[in-house]
Short mmCIF file of C-alpha atoms in Angstrom, two decimals:
data_model
loop_
_atom_site.label_atom_id
_atom_site.label_comp_id
_atom_site.label_asym_id
_atom_site.label_seq_id
_atom_site.Cartn_x
_atom_site.Cartn_y
_atom_site.Cartn_z
CA ARG R 1 119.36 115.40 114.77
CA GLY R 2 116.07 113.66 113.93
CA PHE R 3 115.48 116.14 111.10
CA ASP R 4 119.04 115.53 109.86
CA ARG R 5 118.48 111.78 109.80
CA GLU R 6 115.15 112.13 108.00
CA ALA R 7 116.59 114.58 105.50
CA GLY R 8 119.60 112.33 104.91
CA MET R 9 117.36 109.28 104.43
CA LEU R 10 115.18 111.26 101.99
CA VAL R 11 118.22 112.41 100.02
CA ARG R 12 119.68 108.89 99.85
CA SER R 13 116.29 107.44 98.89
CA ALA R 14 115.87 110.04 96.16
CA GLU R 15 119.37 109.35 94.82
CA ARG R 16 118.76 105.61 94.85
CA LEU R 17 115.44 106.03 93.03
CA ARG R 18 117.11 108.33 90.51
CA ASN R 19 119.85 105.74 89.86
CA GLU R 20 117.23 103.00 89.45
CA THR R 21 115.22 105.21 87.12
CA GLU R 22 118.30 105.98 85.02
CA GLN R 23 119.08 102.25 84.78
CA GLN R 24 115.51 101.44 83.75
CA LEU R 25 115.57 104.25 81.18
CA ALA R 26 118.79 102.85 79.76
CA ASP R 27 117.19 99.38 79.56
CA LEU R 28 114.12 100.81 77.83
CA ARG R 29 116.27 102.71 75.33
CA MET R 30 118.24 99.53 74.62
CA ASP R 31 114.99 97.60 74.11
CA LEU R 32 113.75 100.36 71.78
CA ARG R 33 116.97 100.18 69.76
CA GLU R 34 116.57 96.39 69.55
CA LYS R 35 112.97 96.76 68.28
CA ARG R 36 114.10 99.27 65.69
CA ARG R 37 116.90 96.97 64.63
CA GLN R 38 114.37 94.15 64.20
CA LEU R 39 112.20 96.46 62.11
CA ARG R 40 115.17 97.37 59.91
CA VAL R 41 116.04 93.68 59.53
CA MET R 42 112.45 92.90 58.56
CA LEU R 43 112.36 95.75 56.04
CA GLY R 44 115.70 94.58 54.66
CA PHE R 45 114.31 91.06 54.32
CA VAL R 46 111.27 92.43 52.48
CA SER R 47 113.50 94.43 50.14
CA VAL R 48 115.63 91.39 49.39
CA ALA R 49 112.49 89.32 48.85
CA TYR R 50 111.11 91.89 46.43
CA VAL R 51 114.41 92.05 44.54
CA PHE R 52 114.56 88.27 44.44
CA LEU R 53 111.01 88.06 43.11
CA LEU R 54 111.72 90.73 40.49
CA VAL R 55 114.82 88.83 39.34
CA LEU R 56 112.81 85.64 39.10
CA VAL R 57 110.06 87.35 37.10
CA TRP R 58 112.62 88.91 34.78
CA ARG R 59 114.33 85.57 34.19
CA TRP R 60 111.04 83.84 33.67
CA THR R 61 109.74 86.41 31.22
CA THR R 62 112.96 86.39 29.19
CA ARG R 63 112.90 82.68 28.64
CA ALA R 64 110.94 81.21 25.79
CA ILE R 65 110.94 77.62 27.04
CA VAL R 66 107.76 76.57 28.81
CA ASP R 67 109.15 73.70 30.90
CA PRO R 68 111.21 75.86 33.35
CA LEU R 69 108.21 78.14 33.74
CA GLN R 70 106.00 75.18 34.50
CA GLU R 71 108.47 73.81 37.04
CA LEU R 72 108.80 77.14 38.84
CA GLU R 73 105.03 77.61 38.80
CA GLN R 74 104.50 74.16 40.29
CA ARG R 75 107.02 74.86 43.04
CA ALA R 76 105.35 78.19 43.90
CA ALA R 77 101.89 76.60 43.87
CA ALA R 78 103.10 73.71 46.03
CA SER R 79 104.62 76.17 48.50
CA LEU R 80 101.41 78.20 48.57
CA ARG R 81 99.21 75.15 49.09
CA GLU R 82 101.56 73.51 51.61
CA GLY R 83 102.59 70.67 49.34
CA ALA R 84 99.23 70.00 47.68
CA ALA R 85 99.38 68.78 44.08
CA PHE R 86 98.68 71.42 41.47
CA ARG R 87 98.50 70.74 37.69
CA VAL R 88 97.86 73.02 34.75
CA GLY R 89 97.36 72.40 31.09
CA GLU R 90 100.04 72.13 28.42
CA GLU R 91 99.37 75.57 26.94
CA GLY R 92 102.04 78.17 27.57
CA GLY R 93 99.51 80.95 28.06
CA VAL R 94 97.77 79.07 30.89
CA GLU R 95 101.10 78.34 32.58
CA VAL R 96 102.23 81.95 32.44
CA TYR R 97 98.87 83.14 33.75
CA SER R 98 98.91 80.56 36.54
CA LEU R 99 102.49 81.49 37.44
CA ALA R 100 101.61 85.19 37.58
CA ARG R 101 98.60 84.44 39.75
CA THR R 102 100.67 82.31 42.15
CA ILE R 103 103.43 84.92 42.44
CA SER R 104 100.81 87.60 43.07
CA ALA R 105 99.30 85.50 45.84
CA LEU R 106 102.74 84.91 47.40
CA VAL R 107 103.63 88.59 47.24
CA GLY R 108 100.24 89.57 48.68
CA SER R 109 100.69 87.11 51.56
CA LEU R 110 104.20 88.40 52.21
CA GLU R 111 103.02 92.01 52.16
CA GLU R 112 100.22 91.23 54.61
CA ARG R 113 102.66 89.56 57.00
CA VAL R 114 105.04 92.50 56.72
CA ARG R 115 102.20 94.96 57.39
CA GLN R 116 101.11 93.03 60.45
CA ARG R 117 104.65 92.76 61.81
CA THR R 118 105.31 96.45 61.08
CA HIS R 119 102.12 97.41 62.90
CA GLU R 120 103.12 95.28 65.91
CA LEU R 121 106.61 96.81 66.02
CA GLN R 122 105.21 100.32 65.73
CA ALA R 123 102.79 99.65 68.59
CA GLN R 124 105.63 98.29 70.74
CA THR R 125 107.78 101.30 69.83
CA GLU R 126 105.01 103.72 70.84
CA THR R 127 104.56 101.85 74.13
CA LEU R 128 108.30 102.03 74.86
CA GLU R 129 108.42 105.73 74.00
CA HIS R 130 105.47 106.35 76.33
CA GLU R 131 107.24 104.47 79.12
CA ILE R 132 110.41 106.50 78.51
CA GLU R 133 108.40 109.72 78.77
CA ASN R 134 106.83 108.53 82.04
CA ARG R 135 110.26 107.59 83.41
CA ALA R 136 111.65 110.98 82.42
CA GLU R 137 108.75 112.71 84.16
CA ALA R 138 109.30 110.61 87.29
CA GLU R 139 113.00 111.47 87.21
CA SER R 140 112.13 115.17 86.98
CA LYS R 141 109.82 114.86 89.99
CA LEU R 142 112.52 113.04 91.94
CA ALA R 143 114.99 115.79 91.12
CA SER R 144 112.48 118.40 92.36
CA ALA R 145 111.93 116.45 95.58
CA LEU R 146 115.68 116.18 96.11
CA GLU R 147 116.09 119.91 95.56
CA MET R 148 113.27 120.62 98.05
CA ALA R 149 114.90 118.35 100.65
CA GLU R 150 118.25 120.07 100.22
CA SER R 151 116.58 123.49 100.43
CA GLY R 152 114.83 122.45 103.65
CA SER R 153 118.12 121.26 105.12
CA ARG R 154 119.75 124.61 104.28
CA ALA R 155 116.81 126.52 105.77
CA LYS R 156 117.09 124.49 108.99
CA THR R 157 120.82 125.21 109.23
CA ASP R 158 120.23 128.94 108.71
CA PHE R 159 117.44 128.96 111.29
CA LEU R 160 119.59 127.22 113.92
CA ALA R 161 122.49 129.62 113.30
CA GLN R 162 120.19 132.64 113.68
CA MET R 163 118.57 131.23 116.83
CA SER R 164 121.98 130.47 118.32
CA HIS R 165 123.01 134.08 117.79
CA GLU R 166 119.74 135.41 119.22
CA LEU R 167 120.15 133.25 122.33
CA ARG R 168 123.83 133.83 122.99
CA THR R 169 123.64 137.65 123.16
CA PRO R 170 120.99 138.03 125.95
CA LEU R 171 122.28 134.97 127.79
CA GLY R 172 125.76 136.48 127.84
CA ALA R 173 124.32 139.67 129.31
CA LEU R 174 122.36 137.74 131.95
CA LEU R 175 125.41 135.73 132.96
CA GLY R 176 127.53 138.87 133.11
CA TYR R 177 125.12 140.75 135.35
CA ALA R 178 124.60 137.66 137.53
CA ASP R 179 128.35 137.35 137.97
CA MET R 180 128.61 141.04 138.91
CA LEU R 181 125.78 140.71 141.44
CA SER R 182 127.26 137.58 142.99
CA SER R 183 130.61 139.32 143.45
CA GLY R 184 129.08 141.73 146.00
CA GLU R 185 131.16 144.65 144.71
CA LEU R 186 128.28 146.69 143.26
CA GLY R 187 126.53 149.51 145.02
CA ALA R 188 122.80 149.66 145.54
CA LEU R 189 122.22 151.80 142.45
CA GLU R 190 124.39 149.55 140.27
CA GLN R 191 122.65 146.47 141.68
CA GLU R 192 119.26 147.92 140.81
CA SER R 193 120.47 148.80 137.30
CA SER R 194 121.87 145.29 136.86
CA LYS R 195 118.60 143.73 137.99
CA GLU R 196 116.68 145.87 135.49
CA ALA R 197 119.10 144.85 132.72
CA MET R 198 118.71 141.19 133.69
CA ASN R 199 114.94 141.60 133.66
CA ARG R 200 115.03 143.20 130.19
CA ASN R 201 117.21 140.41 128.77
CA GLY R 202 115.02 137.78 130.39
CA GLU R 203 111.90 139.33 128.88
CA TYR R 204 113.67 139.49 125.49
CA LEU R 205 114.54 135.79 125.70
CA LEU R 206 110.99 134.94 126.73
CA GLY R 207 109.63 136.93 123.78
#
């Protein structure tokens, strides 16, 4: 009975740990999907930003008027310098060059931020994948332990059944011969034979 209780507790503990592991794996997979979704959103934002910048460059290069170019250049420079005043000369060539330089700086800054964020997300993804692998390995070990516990329980049941059979047969013979001897109906030769049979069965049980 003590072995049954211990085996039952081990089986229940293994099942509970397996359920907890499965729940944690599900949470990790959900977190991984969320990180991937964030990465896709970031890449989508970068794509939109690139398209937007290309449209702006195309519009700027197709216009021949300098004033809109100067205004856009001043806005980009102000954004880059956090509101600091930025002035260029009246020449169109200088304005176009300054605008190109400012846009290049903005794009370079954006690319650097995207690279950093992508690197962070990739590192987090690798960490989550490693944790999922560890959880899967732990789940496999728990399954092996559960199988071993169930195998031990079956072996114990088989052993007890075999022992019960081995005990019942000689005990039945002993009880039968004892009953015959106690009846007083046996002759001396039969009594001696019964005693020898009882002795053999007793020695068998002792062995």
